[in-house]
Coordinates of C-alpha atoms in Angstrom, one line a residue:
X1 CA -4.0 -110.0 -176.4
X2 CA -7.7 -110.4 -177.0
X3 CA -8.7 -114.0 -177.4
X4 CA -12.3 -115.2 -178.1
X5 CA -13.2 -118.7 -179.2
X6 CA -16.3 -118.9 -181.3
X7 CA -18.0 -122.3 -181.5
X8 CA -21.2 -122.8 -183.5
X9 CA -22.4 -119.2 -183.7
X10 CA -25.3 -118.6 -186.1
X11 CA -26.7 -115.4 -187.4
X12 CA -30.4 -115.2 -188.3
X13 CA -32.8 -112.4 -189.4
X14 CA -36.2 -112.6 -187.8
X15 CA -38.6 -109.9 -186.6
X16 CA -40.6 -111.5 -183.8
X17 CA -39.4 -112.2 -180.3
X18 CA -41.5 -114.6 -178.2
X19 CA -42.0 -114.0 -174.5
X20 CA -39.9 -116.3 -172.4
X21 CA -41.9 -117.8 -169.5
X22 CA -40.4 -118.6 -166.1
X23 CA -38.2 -115.6 -165.8
X24 CA -38.6 -112.6 -163.5
X25 CA -40.7 -112.3 -160.4
X26 CA -44.2 -113.8 -160.3
X27 CA -46.3 -110.9 -159.1
X28 CA -50.0 -110.4 -158.3
X29 CA -50.4 -107.3 -160.3
X30 CA -50.8 -106.8 -164.1
X31 CA -49.0 -103.8 -165.7
X32 CA -50.5 -101.8 -168.5
X33 CA -48.5 -99.3 -170.5
X34 CA -50.1 -95.9 -171.1
X35 CA -49.2 -95.9 -174.8
X36 CA -51.3 -99.1 -175.1
X37 CA -54.3 -97.5 -173.4
X38 CA -56.9 -95.2 -175.0
X39 CA -55.8 -91.6 -174.8
X40 CA -56.1 -88.2 -176.4
X41 CA -52.7 -86.9 -175.2
X42 CA -49.3 -86.7 -176.8
X43 CA -47.4 -90.0 -177.3
X44 CA -43.7 -89.5 -176.4
X45 CA -40.8 -91.8 -177.4
X46 CA -39.0 -93.9 -178.6
X47 CA -35.9 -92.2 -177.2
X48 CA -32.9 -93.7 -175.2
X49 CA -30.9 -90.5 -174.9
X50 CA -30.0 -89.6 -171.3
X51 CA -32.0 -86.7 -169.9
X52 CA -35.1 -87.2 -172.0
X53 CA -38.5 -87.9 -170.4
X54 CA -39.2 -90.8 -172.7
X55 CA -35.8 -92.4 -172.1
X56 CA -36.8 -93.0 -168.4
X57 CA -40.3 -94.4 -169.3
X58 CA -41.0 -98.1 -169.3
X59 CA -40.6 -99.4 -172.8
X60 CA -39.2 -95.8 -173.6
X61 CA -42.7 -94.5 -174.3
X62 CA -45.3 -92.6 -172.3
X63 CA -48.3 -90.2 -172.8
X64 CA -48.2 -86.5 -171.9
X65 CA -51.4 -84.7 -171.1
X66 CA -51.1 -80.9 -171.4
X67 CA -54.6 -79.5 -171.5
X68 CA -57.8 -79.8 -169.5
X69 CA -59.9 -82.7 -170.7
X70 CA -57.0 -84.8 -171.9
X71 CA -56.9 -88.3 -170.5
X72 CA -55.4 -91.8 -170.5
X73 CA -58.0 -94.5 -170.1
X74 CA -56.9 -98.0 -169.1
X75 CA -58.9 -101.2 -169.3
X76 CA -58.5 -103.3 -166.2
X77 CA -56.8 -106.6 -167.4
X78 CA -57.9 -108.4 -164.2
X79 CA -60.4 -108.0 -161.4
X80 CA -58.9 -105.4 -159.2
X81 CA -59.4 -103.0 -156.3
X82 CA -56.1 -101.1 -156.4
X83 CA -54.0 -99.2 -158.9
X84 CA -50.4 -97.9 -158.9
X85 CA -49.6 -95.1 -161.4
X86 CA -46.1 -94.3 -162.6
X87 CA -46.0 -90.6 -163.7
X88 CA -44.0 -87.4 -164.1
X89 CA -44.9 -83.8 -163.6
X90 CA -42.4 -80.9 -164.1
X91 CA -40.2 -79.5 -161.4
X92 CA -41.0 -76.0 -160.0
X93 CA -38.0 -74.4 -161.5
X94 CA -36.2 -73.9 -158.2
X95 CA -36.2 -77.5 -157.1
X96 CA -36.2 -76.4 -153.5
X97 CA -38.1 -78.5 -150.9
X98 CA -40.3 -75.6 -150.0
X99 CA -41.3 -75.2 -153.6
X100 CA -42.5 -78.7 -154.4
X101 CA -45.1 -79.1 -157.1
X102 CA -48.2 -81.0 -156.1
X103 CA -51.0 -81.5 -158.6
X104 CA -54.2 -83.6 -158.6
X105 CA -55.4 -85.6 -161.5
X106 CA -59.0 -86.9 -161.7
X107 CA -59.6 -90.6 -161.3
X108 CA -62.7 -92.2 -162.9
X109 CA -63.4 -95.9 -162.5
X110 CA -66.3 -97.4 -164.3
X111 CA -67.5 -93.9 -165.3
X112 CA -67.7 -92.7 -161.7
X113 CA -65.4 -90.0 -160.4
X114 CA -63.4 -91.1 -157.3
X115 CA -61.0 -89.3 -155.1
X116 CA -58.3 -87.7 -157.3
X117 CA -54.7 -88.9 -157.3
X118 CA -52.1 -86.4 -156.1
X119 CA -48.9 -86.3 -158.2
X120 CA -45.8 -84.6 -156.7
X121 CA -42.3 -83.5 -157.8
X122 CA -41.1 -84.2 -154.2
X123 CA -39.2 -87.4 -155.1
X124 CA -38.1 -86.7 -158.6
X125 CA -36.0 -84.3 -160.7
X126 CA -32.3 -84.4 -159.9
X127 CA -29.5 -82.3 -161.3
X128 CA -25.8 -81.9 -161.5
X129 CA -23.1 -84.6 -160.9
X130 CA -23.2 -87.6 -158.5
X131 CA -24.6 -87.7 -155.9
X132 CA -26.8 -85.1 -157.5
X133 CA -28.9 -82.2 -156.1
X134 CA -32.2 -80.3 -156.4
X135 CA -30.8 -77.2 -158.2
X136 CA -32.0 -76.9 -161.8
X137 CA -29.1 -74.5 -162.4
X138 CA -26.7 -77.4 -162.1
X139 CA -28.0 -78.9 -165.4
X140 CA -28.0 -82.7 -166.1
X141 CA -31.7 -83.1 -165.4
X142 CA -32.8 -86.6 -164.8
X143 CA -34.8 -89.0 -162.4
X144 CA -38.1 -87.7 -163.7
X145 CA -40.6 -90.3 -162.5
X146 CA -42.3 -91.4 -159.3
X147 CA -45.3 -93.6 -158.5
X148 CA -48.4 -93.3 -156.4
X149 CA -50.7 -96.1 -155.2
X150 CA -54.4 -96.1 -154.1
X151 CA -57.0 -98.6 -152.9
X152 CA -60.2 -98.2 -154.8
X153 CA -63.6 -97.9 -153.2
X154 CA -64.5 -101.5 -154.1
X155 CA -63.5 -104.4 -156.3
X156 CA -64.1 -103.9 -160.0
X157 CA -64.4 -106.6 -162.7
X158 CA -62.0 -107.2 -165.5
X159 CA -62.7 -104.9 -168.3
X160 CA -63.6 -101.9 -166.2
X161 CA -62.4 -98.5 -167.6
X162 CA -60.0 -96.5 -165.4
X163 CA -59.5 -93.0 -166.6
X164 CA -56.9 -90.4 -165.5
X165 CA -58.1 -87.0 -166.7
X166 CA -56.7 -83.5 -166.4
X167 CA -59.3 -81.0 -165.2
X168 CA -57.0 -78.0 -165.4
X169 CA -53.3 -77.2 -165.8
X170 CA -53.1 -74.6 -163.1
X171 CA -51.0 -76.7 -160.7
X172 CA -49.0 -78.4 -163.4
X173 CA -48.6 -77.6 -167.1
X174 CA -48.2 -81.3 -168.0
X175 CA -48.9 -84.7 -166.6
X176 CA -47.0 -87.6 -168.1
X177 CA -48.4 -91.1 -167.5
X178 CA -46.1 -94.0 -168.0
X179 CA -48.1 -97.1 -166.8
X180 CA -50.6 -98.4 -164.3
X181 CA -50.4 -101.6 -162.2
X182 CA -53.7 -103.3 -161.3
X183 CA -54.0 -105.8 -158.5
X184 CA -56.7 -107.5 -156.4
X185 CA -55.7 -106.9 -152.7
X186 CA -57.0 -109.3 -150.2
X187 CA -58.4 -108.5 -146.8
X188 CA -56.0 -107.5 -144.0
X189 CA -54.1 -110.3 -142.4
X190 CA -55.4 -111.0 -138.9
X191 CA -53.3 -110.7 -135.8
X192 CA -51.6 -114.1 -135.1
X193 CA -52.8 -115.9 -132.0
X194 CA -50.7 -115.2 -128.9
X195 CA -48.8 -112.3 -130.5
X196 CA -48.1 -108.8 -129.2
X197 CA -49.5 -105.8 -131.0
X198 CA -47.6 -102.5 -131.3
X199 CA -50.9 -100.8 -130.4
X200 CA -51.4 -102.7 -127.1
X201 CA -51.7 -100.4 -124.1
X202 CA -48.2 -101.4 -123.0
X203 CA -46.8 -99.8 -126.2
X204 CA -49.2 -97.3 -127.6
X205 CA -48.2 -97.0 -131.2
X206 CA -50.4 -94.5 -133.1
X207 CA -52.0 -96.0 -136.2
X208 CA -53.2 -92.6 -137.4
X209 CA -49.6 -91.4 -138.0
X210 CA -50.1 -88.2 -136.0
X211 CA -47.4 -88.9 -133.3
X212 CA -44.0 -90.5 -133.3
X213 CA -44.3 -94.3 -132.6
X214 CA -40.6 -95.1 -132.5
X215 CA -40.4 -95.9 -128.8
X216 CA -43.6 -97.9 -129.0
X217 CA -42.3 -100.1 -131.8
X218 CA -38.9 -100.5 -130.2
X219 CA -40.4 -101.6 -126.8
X220 CA -42.8 -104.0 -128.6
X221 CA -40.0 -105.8 -130.6
X222 CA -37.8 -105.9 -127.5
X223 CA -40.5 -107.6 -125.6
X224 CA -41.3 -109.9 -128.5
X225 CA -37.7 -111.1 -128.5
X226 CA -37.6 -111.6 -124.7
X227 CA -41.0 -113.3 -124.6
X228 CA -40.4 -115.2 -127.9
X229 CA -43.7 -113.8 -129.2
X230 CA -44.5 -112.5 -132.7
X231 CA -45.1 -108.7 -132.8
X232 CA -48.0 -107.6 -135.0
X233 CA -48.5 -104.3 -136.8
X234 CA -52.3 -103.6 -137.1
X235 CA -53.8 -101.8 -140.1
X236 CA -52.7 -98.1 -140.0
X237 CA -50.1 -95.6 -140.9
X238 CA -47.3 -95.2 -138.4
X239 CA -44.9 -92.3 -138.1
X240 CA -41.5 -93.5 -137.0
X241 CA -38.5 -91.1 -136.6
X242 CA -35.9 -93.7 -135.5
X243 CA -34.6 -97.0 -136.7
X244 CA -36.4 -99.9 -135.1
X245 CA -33.6 -102.4 -134.1
X246 CA -34.7 -106.0 -134.4
X247 CA -32.9 -109.2 -133.1
X248 CA -34.4 -112.6 -132.6
X249 CA -38.0 -111.5 -133.3
X250 CA -40.8 -111.8 -135.8
X251 CA -42.4 -108.5 -136.9
X252 CA -45.4 -108.9 -139.2
X253 CA -48.2 -106.7 -140.4
X254 CA -51.7 -106.9 -141.9
X255 CA -50.2 -106.6 -145.4
X256 CA -48.2 -104.0 -147.3
X257 CA -51.3 -102.1 -148.4
X258 CA -52.6 -101.9 -144.8
X259 CA -49.6 -101.7 -142.3
X260 CA -47.5 -98.8 -143.4
X261 CA -44.4 -97.4 -141.7
X262 CA -43.0 -94.0 -142.6
X263 CA -41.8 -90.7 -141.3
X264 CA -38.8 -88.5 -141.0
X265 CA -37.7 -86.3 -138.2
X266 CA -38.8 -82.7 -139.0
X267 CA -35.5 -81.1 -138.0
X268 CA -32.8 -83.8 -137.9
X269 CA -33.2 -85.2 -141.4
X270 CA -30.8 -88.0 -140.8
X271 CA -33.4 -89.6 -138.5
X272 CA -35.9 -91.6 -140.5
X273 CA -38.0 -94.7 -140.5
X274 CA -36.1 -98.0 -141.0
X275 CA -36.0 -101.5 -139.6
X276 CA -32.4 -102.5 -138.9
X277 CA -30.4 -105.4 -137.5
X278 CA -27.6 -104.6 -135.1
X279 CA -24.3 -103.9 -136.9
X280 CA -21.5 -106.4 -136.6
X281 CA -19.6 -104.2 -134.2
X282 CA -22.7 -104.5 -131.9
X283 CA -22.8 -108.2 -132.3
X284 CA -25.1 -108.4 -135.3
X285 CA -28.7 -109.7 -135.3
X286 CA -30.0 -113.2 -136.1
X287 CA -33.3 -115.1 -136.3
X288 CA -35.3 -112.2 -137.5
X289 CA -38.5 -112.5 -139.6
X290 CA -40.0 -109.4 -141.2
X291 CA -43.2 -109.7 -143.3
X292 CA -46.4 -108.2 -144.6
X293 CA -45.9 -104.4 -144.1
X294 CA -44.6 -101.4 -146.1
X295 CA -42.0 -98.8 -145.4
X296 CA -42.8 -95.7 -147.4
X297 CA -40.3 -93.1 -146.5
X298 CA -39.7 -89.5 -147.2
X299 CA -36.1 -89.6 -148.7
X300 CA -35.7 -87.0 -151.4
X301 CA -32.0 -86.9 -151.8
X302 CA -28.9 -89.1 -151.7
X303 CA -26.5 -88.7 -148.9
X304 CA -24.3 -91.8 -148.7
X305 CA -22.9 -91.0 -145.2
X306 CA -26.3 -91.4 -143.4
X307 CA -28.5 -94.4 -142.8
X308 CA -31.8 -93.6 -144.4
X309 CA -32.4 -97.1 -145.9
X310 CA -35.6 -99.2 -145.4
X311 CA -33.7 -102.3 -144.1
X312 CA -30.2 -102.3 -142.8
X313 CA -27.6 -103.7 -140.4
X314 CA -26.4 -107.3 -140.2
X315 CA -29.2 -109.9 -140.3
X316 CA -28.1 -113.6 -140.0
X317 CA -30.6 -116.4 -140.4
X318 CA -33.3 -113.9 -141.4
X319 CA -36.3 -113.9 -143.7
X320 CA -37.7 -110.8 -145.2
X321 CA -41.0 -111.6 -147.0
X322 CA -43.7 -109.5 -148.7
X323 CA -42.4 -106.0 -147.8
X324 CA -43.1 -102.9 -149.9
X325 CA -40.1 -100.5 -149.7
X326 CA -40.5 -97.1 -151.4
X327 CA -39.1 -93.5 -151.1
X328 CA -36.1 -94.7 -149.0
X329 CA -32.4 -94.3 -149.9
X330 CA -31.7 -98.1 -150.4
X331 CA -34.5 -100.7 -150.1
X332 CA -32.2 -103.0 -148.2
X333 CA -28.5 -102.3 -147.6
X334 CA -26.9 -105.2 -145.6
X335 CA -23.5 -104.9 -144.0
X336 CA -21.7 -108.1 -143.1
X337 CA -20.2 -110.2 -142.0
X338 CA -23.6 -112.0 -142.0
X339 CA -25.0 -115.3 -143.2
X340 CA -28.2 -116.9 -144.5
X341 CA -30.5 -114.0 -145.4
X342 CA -33.6 -114.5 -147.6
X343 CA -35.3 -111.6 -149.2
X344 CA -38.4 -112.8 -151.2
X345 CA -41.7 -111.6 -152.6
X346 CA -40.9 -108.0 -152.0
X347 CA -41.6 -104.8 -154.0
X348 CA -39.0 -102.0 -154.1
X349 CA -39.6 -98.8 -155.9
X350 CA -38.5 -95.2 -156.2
X351 CA -35.3 -95.3 -154.2
X352 CA -32.6 -92.7 -154.3
X353 CA -29.8 -95.4 -154.4
X354 CA -29.7 -99.2 -154.7
X355 CA -32.6 -101.5 -154.5
X356 CA -30.7 -104.2 -152.5
X357 CA -27.0 -104.4 -151.8
X358 CA -25.1 -107.3 -150.1
X359 CA -22.1 -105.4 -148.8
X360 CA -18.9 -106.9 -147.4
X361 CA -19.0 -110.5 -146.2
X362 CA -22.6 -111.5 -146.9
X363 CA -22.7 -115.3 -147.4
X364 CA -25.3 -118.0 -148.4
X365 CA -28.0 -115.3 -149.0
X366 CA -30.6 -114.8 -151.7
X367 CA -33.0 -112.3 -153.2
X368 CA -35.8 -114.1 -155.0
X369 CA -39.1 -113.3 -156.6
X370 CA -38.8 -109.6 -155.9
X371 CA -39.9 -106.7 -158.1
X372 CA -37.8 -103.6 -158.4
X373 CA -38.4 -100.4 -160.4
X374 CA -37.0 -96.9 -160.6
X375 CA -34.1 -97.4 -158.3
X376 CA -31.5 -94.5 -158.0
X377 CA -28.5 -96.8 -158.5
X378 CA -27.9 -100.6 -159.1
X379 CA -31.1 -102.5 -158.7
X380 CA -29.6 -105.6 -157.2
X381 CA -26.0 -105.5 -156.1
X382 CA -23.3 -107.5 -154.3
X383 CA -20.2 -105.6 -153.2
X384 CA -17.5 -107.6 -151.7
X385 CA -15.6 -104.7 -150.0
X386 CA -13.2 -105.8 -147.3
X387 CA -14.7 -109.3 -146.8
X388 CA -15.7 -111.9 -149.5
X389 CA -19.3 -112.4 -150.5
X390 CA -19.7 -116.1 -151.0
X391 CA -22.5 -118.4 -152.4
X392 CA -25.1 -115.7 -152.8
X393 CA -28.0 -115.7 -155.4
X394 CA -30.3 -113.4 -157.2
X395 CA -33.0 -115.7 -158.6
X396 CA -36.3 -114.9 -160.4
X397 CA -36.4 -111.2 -159.9
X398 CA -37.7 -108.4 -162.1
X399 CA -35.6 -105.2 -162.2
X400 CA -36.5 -102.4 -164.4
X401 CA -35.6 -98.7 -165.1
X402 CA -32.6 -98.1 -162.8
X403 CA -32.0 -94.4 -163.1
X404 CA -28.2 -94.9 -162.6
X405 CA -25.9 -97.9 -163.1
X406 CA -26.9 -101.5 -163.6
X407 CA -30.0 -103.6 -163.2
X408 CA -27.8 -106.3 -161.5
X409 CA -24.2 -105.8 -160.5
X410 CA -21.7 -108.3 -159.0
X411 CA -18.7 -106.5 -157.6
X412 CA -16.4 -109.4 -156.6
X413 CA -17.4 -112.4 -154.7
X414 CA -17.1 -116.2 -154.9
X415 CA -19.6 -118.8 -156.2
X416 CA -22.3 -116.3 -157.1
X417 CA -25.5 -117.2 -159.1
X418 CA -27.7 -114.8 -161.1
X419 CA -30.5 -116.8 -162.8
X420 CA -34.0 -116.6 -164.2
X421 CA -34.2 -112.8 -163.8
X422 CA -35.8 -110.3 -166.1
X423 CA -34.0 -106.9 -166.4
X424 CA -35.1 -104.1 -168.7
X425 CA -34.7 -100.4 -169.6
X426 CA -31.3 -99.5 -168.2
X427 CA -31.0 -95.6 -168.2
X428 CA -27.4 -94.6 -167.8
X429 CA -23.9 -95.6 -166.8
X430 CA -24.6 -99.3 -166.6
X431 CA -25.9 -102.5 -168.2
X432 CA -28.3 -105.3 -167.6
X433 CA -25.9 -107.6 -165.8
X434 CA -22.4 -106.5 -164.7
X435 CA -19.6 -108.8 -163.2
X436 CA -16.5 -107.0 -162.3
X437 CA -13.4 -106.4 -160.1
X438 CA -14.5 -102.8 -159.6
X439 CA -15.2 -100.5 -156.7
X440 CA -13.0 -100.1 -153.6
X441 CA -11.8 -103.3 -151.9
X442 CA -12.7 -105.7 -154.7
X443 CA -9.5 -107.6 -155.5
X444 CA -7.5 -110.6 -154.3
X445 CA -9.6 -112.6 -151.9
X446 CA -12.7 -110.4 -152.4
X447 CA -12.5 -110.4 -156.2
X448 CA -14.4 -112.4 -158.7
X449 CA -13.6 -116.0 -157.8
X450 CA -14.9 -119.6 -158.0
X451 CA -17.9 -120.5 -160.1
X452 CA -20.3 -117.8 -161.2
X453 CA -23.6 -119.0 -162.8
X454 CA -25.5 -116.6 -165.0
X455 CA -28.4 -118.8 -166.3
X456 CA -31.6 -118.1 -168.1
X457 CA -31.8 -114.3 -167.8
X458 CA -33.6 -112.0 -170.1
X459 CA -32.1 -108.6 -170.8
X460 CA -34.5 -106.3 -172.6
X461 CA -33.4 -102.9 -173.8
X462 CA -30.5 -103.2 -171.4
X463 CA -27.3 -101.2 -171.4
X464 CA -27.1 -97.5 -172.2
X465 CA -24.8 -94.5 -172.6
X466 CA -22.1 -93.7 -170.0
X467 CA -21.9 -89.9 -169.9
X468 CA -18.4 -90.1 -168.4
X469 CA -17.0 -92.4 -171.1
X470 CA -19.1 -91.0 -173.9
X471 CA -19.9 -94.4 -175.3
X472 CA -22.4 -97.1 -174.7
X473 CA -22.4 -100.0 -172.1
X474 CA -23.2 -103.5 -173.1
X475 CA -26.3 -105.5 -171.9
X476 CA -23.9 -107.8 -170.1
X477 CA -20.4 -106.5 -169.4
X478 CA -17.2 -107.4 -167.6
X479 CA -14.5 -105.3 -166.0
X480 CA -11.1 -106.0 -164.5
X481 CA -10.5 -102.4 -163.4
X482 CA -8.9 -103.3 -160.0
X483 CA -7.2 -106.4 -161.2
X484 CA -7.5 -109.0 -164.0
X485 CA -10.3 -111.6 -163.5
X486 CA -8.4 -114.8 -163.8
X487 CA -9.4 -117.3 -161.1
X488 CA -13.1 -117.7 -161.9
X489 CA -15.3 -119.8 -164.1
X490 CA -18.2 -117.6 -165.3
X491 CA -21.0 -119.4 -167.2
X492 CA -23.4 -117.3 -169.1
X493 CA -25.9 -119.9 -170.3
X494 CA -29.4 -119.9 -171.9
X495 CA -29.7 -116.1 -171.7
X496 CA -31.6 -113.8 -174.1
X497 CA -30.4 -110.3 -175.0
X498 CA -33.2 -108.4 -176.7
X499 CA -33.0 -105.0 -178.3
X500 CA -29.8 -103.9 -176.6
X501 CA -29.3 -100.2 -176.6
X502 CA -25.7 -100.5 -177.5
X503 CA -23.6 -103.7 -177.5
X504 CA -24.8 -107.1 -176.3
X505 CA -21.5 -108.2 -174.7
X506 CA -18.8 -105.8 -173.6
X507 CA -15.3 -106.2 -172.0
X508 CA -13.5 -103.2 -170.6
X509 CA -10.9 -102.0 -168.0
X510 CA -8.5 -104.9 -167.8
X511 CA -8.7 -108.5 -168.7
X512 CA -11.5 -110.9 -167.9
X513 CA -10.9 -114.6 -168.4
X514 CA -12.9 -117.7 -167.9
X515 CA -16.2 -116.7 -169.4
X516 CA -18.2 -119.2 -171.4
X517 CA -21.3 -118.1 -173.4
X518 CA -23.4 -121.1 -174.2
X519 CA -26.8 -121.0 -176.0
X520 CA -27.0 -117.2 -175.9
X521 CA -29.6 -115.5 -178.0
X522 CA -28.9 -111.9 -179.2
X523 CA -31.9 -110.3 -180.9
X524 CA -31.0 -106.8 -182.0
X525 CA -28.4 -104.4 -180.8
X526 CA -27.8 -100.6 -181.2
X527 CA -24.1 -101.3 -182.1
X528 CA -22.3 -104.6 -181.8
X529 CA -22.9 -108.1 -180.7
X530 CA -19.4 -108.1 -179.1
X531 CA -17.5 -105.0 -177.9
X532 CA -14.0 -105.9 -176.9
X533 CA -12.1 -103.1 -175.2
X534 CA -10.1 -105.4 -173.0
X535 CA -8.5 -108.8 -173.5
X536 CA -9.1 -112.2 -172.0
X537 CA -9.5 -115.9 -172.8
X538 CA -13.2 -116.7 -173.2
X539 CA -15.5 -119.0 -175.2
X540 CA -18.7 -118.4 -177.1
X541 CA -20.6 -121.5 -178.4
X542 CA -24.0 -122.4 -179.7
X543 CA -25.1 -118.8 -179.8
X544 CA -27.6 -117.1 -182.2
X545 CA -27.4 -113.5 -183.3
X546 CA -30.4 -111.9 -185.0
X547 CA -31.1 -108.5 -186.5
X548 CA -29.1 -105.3 -186.5
X549 CA -25.9 -106.8 -185.0
X550 CA -22.5 -105.7 -186.2

């Protein structure tokens, strides 16, 4: 039986939605949408149908340039010396690695022509069914976008014009520009006093990226742990073919724009750059601090059986701060049992799978003030397979445009908090926030238990079509697929659902009980405010529904 208690629910009709401060990550960059810039290209959108170029664009709109002389011209919203551009160019038609499309687009800043930006199809365009492939003949084209970053030649004042202009279409018939991020990057962080450097003569890491520095990094962090000294990564680009295993050590760089780790073995593609704790079977790692560097990998596909993640292993009593993780399979996939991990102030983009996943027995851990965009699966996830996840938090994060699945997903676990996050533009087979007894091993002691707090989140254009079910997913949705959710108190309080693609709230696949919606604001849906495809005992009170809700 479906049971829903409605208390003090009001329906209003208004057109304006005010921005809600205090939610999402506080970031140093300012984002400008291409459709809001000056341009002479073709505006695409507003489309939320899976497999369309505009449906994967931020705010579901972008600008396509398809002739020489066409441009998008941004105005710098702040003083800046860097830019990140999110873009799409077409695949080659074969999709094979040796037939990657690379194409330059001219970059003008303040009227002067700088070094062009190179766009590539290397990390985009997937086909077929999960876990997808690079063969256009498989159909189901998706995952269209990638991003590129560059430091400018100097700092430019607010109001400077930044133009991306096509000189010719010989290398690519079209260039689609989604957005640009502008940021003022500070000077490189100096080497801490008394620390070791990976480029010291004893280690010999190569900051030019011409030779493999795996052994140099490993010896440096091993010595750092033994000598109880910080290990520093000077400015440079380092090619690393193996995981760097860290335990009881601090590894820090000159900043994520200056100290860049990357690389992938040319013949054994399972070997790739990553910083890992020891696995539990090896004793796990603890007391690790990672900060102020980037891992920009070369992962172009999803193979779940191999470890091609940016951060991995078991990391107890660990802090990960100010890392940039891009072009890896998962930004950070943590396998417990492990306790007291903090991930904060990070940027995770363009992954082939999740952004972050707390997997099996992760406890007392948090992701906070982290920005994620264009992940290949759930943006932020907790999966309590085999062992319970307990007392974990996702707080003040921004997660946008996951190509597959949910912005935030909680698969089982006890006493979990998801608060003050901004999630937006879900693409397919997921919603903004998902709480469920789903996925292998999530039931009984690992299921949804205890007190779950879902406070002060904003879900913007969240939820989308599930091409397996052939119907839409709610902005926030619950599932008791493995077993009924019946031993938890789930509070959804002071949240805002804005312009939901389908329903605002959805129940499916078995009963979910114990949910209370309090002071929820629903401002526009594609279908329904409530989509009840499963039963349960739940309460809605003091909620407001506005515009286009059934």
